[in-house]
Amino acid sequence: MKLVVAVVQDKDSNRLSDALVKSNFRATKLASTGGFLRSGNTTFMVGVEDQHVSRVLDIIKENCQSRDQLVAPVSPMGGNADSYVPYPVEVEVGGATVFVLPIEQFMQY
Ligand code: 2BA
């Protein structure tokens, strides 16, 4: 069994949830924040049998698109000045950042 952890953009999260449920995969959505943009994204945890991992990855690929995002400068007040970006920058975000981890044990009580 594997745990698929996928960080996706909020704009894709409902579509991805619907597609996973429709294909009978169980998933948990967590509200998360990107370390670089410091804006909200969504992290999916999908526990899945090994033989279904590639189907889950396909569903993620089909439902998450990459977008260019303009990042406004954020004041470092109260934060860490090391990561301060003093001018707007455009970055390409997504489609999805995916990790596949082995699961040692899976229990439901
Ligand atoms: P953020 O950390 O907010 O990053 C958003 C986008 O900013 C990234 O898109 C990338 O294009 C750019 N970016 C990130 N760090 C950068 C840096 N040090 N210098 C220049 N540009 C940088 P994605 O790569 O598609 O990542 C989307 C989100 O996925 C990330 O949001 C983060 O929440 C997650 N993520 C990406 N790589 C990860 C990793 N290795 N470990 C954990 N989470 C990761």
Coordinates of N, CA and C and ligand atoms in Angstrom, one line a residue:
M1 N 0.8 -1.2 0.0 CA 0.0 0.0 0.0 C 0.9 1.3 0.0
K2 N 0.4 2.3 -0.6 CA 1.2 3.6 -0.7 C 0.3 4.7 -0.3
L3 N 1.0 5.8 0.2 CA 0.3 7.0 0.5 C 0.7 8.0 -0.6
V4 N -0.2 8.5 -1.4 CA 0.1 9.5 -2.4 C -0.2 10.9 -1.7
V5 N 0.8 11.7 -1.6 CA 0.6 13.1 -1.1 C 0.8 14.0 -2.2
A6 N -0.3 14.8 -2.5 CA -0.2 15.7 -3.7 C -0.6 17.1 -3.2
V7 N 0.4 18.1 -3.5 CA 0.1 19.5 -3.2 C -0.4 20.1 -4.5
V8 N -1.6 20.6 -4.5 CA -2.3 21.2 -5.7 C -2.8 22.6 -5.4
Q9 N -3.1 23.3 -6.5 CA -3.6 24.6 -6.3 C -5.1 24.6 -5.8
D10 N -5.5 25.5 -5.0 CA -6.9 25.5 -4.5 C -7.9 25.5 -5.6
K11 N -7.6 26.1 -6.8 CA -8.5 26.2 -7.9 C -8.8 24.8 -8.5
D12 N -7.9 23.9 -8.3 CA -8.0 22.5 -8.8 C -8.6 21.5 -7.8
S13 N -8.7 21.9 -6.6 CA -9.0 20.9 -5.5 C -10.4 20.3 -5.6
N14 N -11.4 21.1 -5.9 CA -12.7 20.5 -6.0 C -12.9 19.5 -7.1
R15 N -12.3 19.9 -8.3 CA -12.3 19.0 -9.4 C -11.6 17.7 -9.1
L16 N -10.4 17.8 -8.5 CA -9.7 16.6 -8.2 C -10.4 15.8 -7.1
S17 N -11.0 16.4 -6.1 CA -11.8 15.6 -5.1 C -12.9 14.8 -5.8
D18 N -13.6 15.5 -6.7 CA -14.8 14.9 -7.4 C -14.3 13.7 -8.2
A19 N -13.1 13.9 -8.9 CA -12.6 12.9 -9.8 C -12.2 11.7 -9.0
L20 N -11.6 11.9 -7.8 CA -11.1 10.8 -7.0 C -12.3 10.0 -6.4
V21 N -13.3 10.7 -6.0 CA -14.5 10.1 -5.4 C -15.2 9.3 -6.5
K22 N -15.3 9.9 -7.7 CA -16.0 9.2 -8.8 C -15.3 7.9 -9.2
S23 N -14.0 7.9 -9.0 CA -13.2 6.7 -9.3 C -13.1 5.8 -8.1
N24 N -13.8 6.1 -7.0 CA -13.8 5.3 -5.9 C -12.6 5.3 -5.0
F25 N -11.8 6.3 -5.1 CA -10.6 6.4 -4.2 C -11.0 7.3 -3.0
R26 N -10.4 6.9 -1.9 CA -10.7 7.7 -0.7 C -9.5 8.7 -0.5
A27 N -9.9 9.9 -0.1 CA -8.8 10.9 0.0 C -9.2 11.9 1.2
T28 N -8.1 12.5 1.7 CA -8.3 13.5 2.7 C -7.6 14.8 2.2
K29 N -8.3 15.9 2.3 CA -7.8 17.2 1.9 C -7.4 18.0 3.1
L30 N -6.2 18.5 3.0 CA -5.7 19.4 4.1 C -5.4 20.8 3.5
A31 N -5.8 21.8 4.3 CA -5.5 23.2 3.9 C -4.0 23.4 4.2
S32 N -3.3 23.8 3.2 CA -1.8 24.0 3.4 C -1.4 25.3 2.8
T33 N -0.2 25.7 3.1 CA 0.4 27.0 2.6 C 1.7 26.8 2.0
G34 N 1.9 27.3 0.8 CA 3.2 27.1 0.1 C 4.3 27.9 0.8
G35 N 5.4 27.3 1.0 CA 6.5 28.0 1.7 C 7.1 29.2 0.9
F36 N 7.0 29.2 -0.4 CA 7.6 30.3 -1.2 C 6.6 31.4 -1.4
L37 N 5.4 31.1 -1.9 CA 4.4 32.1 -2.2 C 3.6 32.5 -0.9
R38 N 3.7 31.6 0.1 CA 2.9 31.9 1.3 C 1.4 32.1 1.1
S39 N 0.9 31.4 0.0 CA -0.5 31.5 -0.2 C -1.1 30.1 -0.1
G40 N -2.4 30.0 0.0 CA -3.0 28.7 0.3 C -2.9 27.8 -0.9
N41 N -2.7 26.5 -0.6 CA -2.8 25.5 -1.5 C -3.5 24.3 -0.8
T42 N -3.7 23.2 -1.5 CA -4.4 22.1 -0.9 C -3.6 20.8 -1.0
T43 N -3.4 20.1 0.1 CA -2.7 18.9 0.1 C -3.6 17.7 0.2
F44 N -3.5 16.8 -0.7 CA -4.4 15.6 -0.7 C -3.5 14.4 -0.2
M45 N -4.1 13.6 0.7 CA -3.5 12.3 1.1 C -4.5 11.2 0.6
V46 N -3.9 10.4 -0.2 CA -4.7 9.3 -0.8 C -4.0 8.0 -0.5
G47 N -4.6 7.1 0.4 CA -4.1 5.8 0.7 C -4.6 4.9 -0.4
V48 N -3.7 4.1 -1.0 CA -4.1 3.3 -2.1 C -3.3 2.1 -2.3
E49 N -3.9 1.0 -2.8 CA -3.2 -0.2 -3.0 C -2.2 0.0 -4.2
D50 N -1.0 -0.7 -4.1 CA 0.1 -0.5 -5.0 C -0.4 -0.5 -6.5
Q51 N -1.3 -1.4 -6.8 CA -1.6 -1.5 -8.3 C -2.5 -0.4 -8.7
H52 N -3.0 0.5 -7.8 CA -3.8 1.6 -8.2 C -3.1 2.9 -8.2
V53 N -1.8 2.9 -7.8 CA -1.1 4.2 -7.7 C -1.1 4.9 -9.0
S54 N -0.8 4.2 -10.1 CA -0.7 4.9 -11.4 C -2.0 5.5 -11.9
R55 N -3.1 4.9 -11.5 CA -4.4 5.5 -11.8 C -4.6 6.8 -11.1
V56 N -4.2 6.7 -9.8 CA -4.4 8.0 -9.0 C -3.5 9.1 -9.6
L57 N -2.3 8.7 -10.0 CA -1.4 9.7 -10.5 C -2.0 10.3 -11.8
D58 N -2.6 9.4 -12.6 CA -3.2 9.9 -13.9 C -4.4 10.9 -13.6
I59 N -5.2 10.5 -12.6 CA -6.3 11.4 -12.2 C -5.8 12.8 -11.7
I60 N -4.7 12.8 -11.0 CA -4.1 14.0 -10.5 C -3.6 14.8 -11.7
K61 N -2.9 14.1 -12.6 CA -2.4 14.8 -13.8 C -3.5 15.4 -14.7
E62 N -4.6 14.7 -14.8 CA -5.7 15.1 -15.6 C -6.5 16.3 -15.0
N63 N -6.4 16.5 -13.7 CA -7.3 17.5 -13.1 C -6.5 18.7 -12.5
C64 N -5.2 18.7 -12.7 CA -4.5 19.8 -12.1 C -3.7 20.5 -13.2
Q65 N -3.8 21.8 -13.4 CA -3.1 22.5 -14.4 C -2.1 23.5 -13.8
S66 N -1.1 23.8 -14.6 CA -0.1 24.8 -14.1 C -0.6 26.1 -14.5
R67 N -0.3 27.1 -13.7 CA -0.7 28.5 -13.9 C 0.5 29.4 -13.6
D68 N 0.6 30.5 -14.3 CA 1.5 31.5 -13.9 C 0.9 32.4 -12.8
Q69 N 1.7 32.7 -11.8 CA 1.1 33.5 -10.7 C 2.1 34.6 -10.4
L70 N 1.5 35.8 -10.4 CA 2.4 37.0 -10.1 C 2.4 37.2 -8.6
V71 N 3.6 37.3 -8.0 CA 3.8 37.4 -6.6 C 4.1 38.8 -6.2
A72 N 3.2 39.4 -5.4 CA 3.5 40.8 -5.0 C 4.5 40.7 -3.8
P73 N 5.3 41.8 -3.7 CA 6.3 41.8 -2.6 C 5.6 41.8 -1.3
V74 N 6.1 41.0 -0.3 CA 5.5 40.9 1.0 C 6.5 41.6 2.0
S75 N 6.0 42.5 2.8 CA 6.8 43.1 3.8 C 7.4 42.1 4.8
P76 N 8.7 42.3 5.1 CA 9.3 41.3 6.0 C 9.0 41.6 7.5
M77 N 8.1 42.7 7.7 CA 7.9 43.0 9.1 C 7.4 41.9 9.9
G78 N 8.1 41.6 11.0 CA 7.7 40.5 11.8 C 8.0 39.1 11.2
G79 N 8.6 39.1 10.0 CA 9.0 37.8 9.4 C 10.5 37.8 9.2
N80 N 10.9 36.8 8.3 CA 12.3 36.6 8.1 C 12.8 37.4 6.9
A81 N 13.6 38.4 7.1 CA 14.1 39.3 6.0 C 14.9 38.5 4.9
D82 N 15.4 37.3 5.2 CA 16.2 36.6 4.3 C 15.4 36.2 3.0
S83 N 14.1 36.0 3.2 CA 13.2 35.5 2.1 C 12.5 36.7 1.5
Y84 N 12.8 37.9 1.8 CA 12.0 39.1 1.3 C 12.3 39.2 -0.2
V85 N 11.2 39.3 -1.0 CA 11.3 39.6 -2.4 C 10.8 41.0 -2.7
P86 N 11.7 42.0 -3.0 CA 11.3 43.4 -3.1 C 10.6 43.8 -4.3
Y87 N 10.3 42.9 -5.3 CA 9.7 43.3 -6.6 C 8.8 42.1 -7.0
P88 N 7.7 42.4 -7.8 CA 6.8 41.3 -8.2 C 7.5 40.3 -9.1
V89 N 7.3 39.1 -8.8 CA 7.9 38.1 -9.7 C 6.8 37.1 -10.2
E90 N 7.0 36.6 -11.4 CA 6.0 35.6 -11.9 C 6.6 34.2 -11.8
V91 N 5.8 33.3 -11.2 CA 6.3 32.0 -11.1 C 5.2 31.0 -11.7
E92 N 5.7 29.9 -12.2 CA 4.7 28.9 -12.7 C 4.5 27.9 -11.6
V93 N 3.2 27.8 -11.2 CA 2.8 27.0 -10.1 C 2.1 25.7 -10.6
G94 N 2.5 24.6 -10.1 CA 1.7 23.4 -10.4 C 2.1 22.8 -11.8
G95 N 1.2 22.0 -12.3 CA 0.0 21.4 -11.8 C 0.0 20.8 -10.4
A96 N 0.8 19.8 -10.1 CA 0.8 19.2 -8.8 C 2.2 18.8 -8.4
T97 N 2.5 18.8 -7.1 CA 3.7 18.3 -6.6 C 3.3 17.0 -5.8
V98 N 3.9 15.9 -6.2 CA 3.4 14.6 -5.7 C 4.5 13.8 -5.1
F99 N 4.2 13.2 -4.0 CA 5.1 12.3 -3.3 C 4.4 11.0 -3.1
V100 N 5.1 9.9 -3.4 CA 4.5 8.5 -3.1 C 5.3 7.9 -2.1
L101 N 4.7 7.6 -0.9 CA 5.4 7.0 0.2 C 4.9 5.6 0.5
P102 N 5.8 4.7 1.0 CA 5.3 3.4 1.4 C 4.6 3.5 2.7
I103 N 3.6 2.7 2.9 CA 2.8 2.7 4.1 C 3.2 1.4 4.9
E104 N 3.7 1.5 6.1 CA 4.1 0.4 6.9 C 2.8 -0.4 7.4
Q105 N 1.9 0.4 8.0 CA 0.7 -0.3 8.5 C -0.5 0.6 8.2
F106 N -1.7 0.0 7.9 CA -2.9 0.8 7.7 C -4.0 0.2 8.6
M107 N -4.5 1.0 9.5 CA -5.5 0.5 10.4 C -6.7 1.5 10.4
Q108 N -7.9 0.9 10.5 CA -9.1 1.8 10.8 C -9.8 1.2 11.9
Y109 N -10.0 1.9 13.0 CA -10.7 1.4 14.2 C -12.1 1.9 14.2
Ligands
2BA1 P1 5.2 27.4 -3.0 O1 6.3 27.0 -2.0 O2 4.4 28.5 -2.6 O3 5.8 27.6 -4.4 C1 5.0 28.1 -5.5 C2 5.8 28.1 -6.8 O4 6.9 29.0 -6.6 C3 6.5 26.8 -7.1 O5 5.6 26.0 -7.8 C4 7.7 27.2 -7.9 O6 7.4 27.5 -9.2 C5 8.1 28.5 -7.2 N1 9.1 28.4 -6.2 C6 9.1 27.7 -5.1 N2 10.2 27.8 -4.4 C7 11.0 28.6 -5.1 C8 12.4 29.1 -5.0 N3 13.1 28.9 -3.9 N4 12.8 29.9 -6.0 C9 12.1 30.2 -7.1 N5 10.9 29.8 -7.3 C10 10.3 29.0 -6.3 P2 5.6 24.4 -7.7 O7 7.0 23.9 -7.8 O8 4.6 23.9 -8.6 O9 5.1 24.1 -6.2 C11 3.8 24.3 -5.7 C12 3.7 24.1 -4.3 O10 4.0 22.7 -4.0 C13 4.7 24.8 -3.4 O11 4.2 26.1 -3.1 C14 4.8 24.0 -2.1 O12 3.6 24.2 -1.3 C15 4.7 22.6 -2.7 N6 6.0 22.0 -3.0 C16 6.8 22.1 -4.1 N7 7.9 21.4 -3.9 C17 7.9 20.9 -2.7 C18 8.8 20.1 -2.0 N8 10.0 19.7 -2.5 N9 8.5 19.7 -0.7 C19 7.3 20.1 -0.2 N10 6.4 20.8 -0.8 C20 6.7 21.3 -2.1

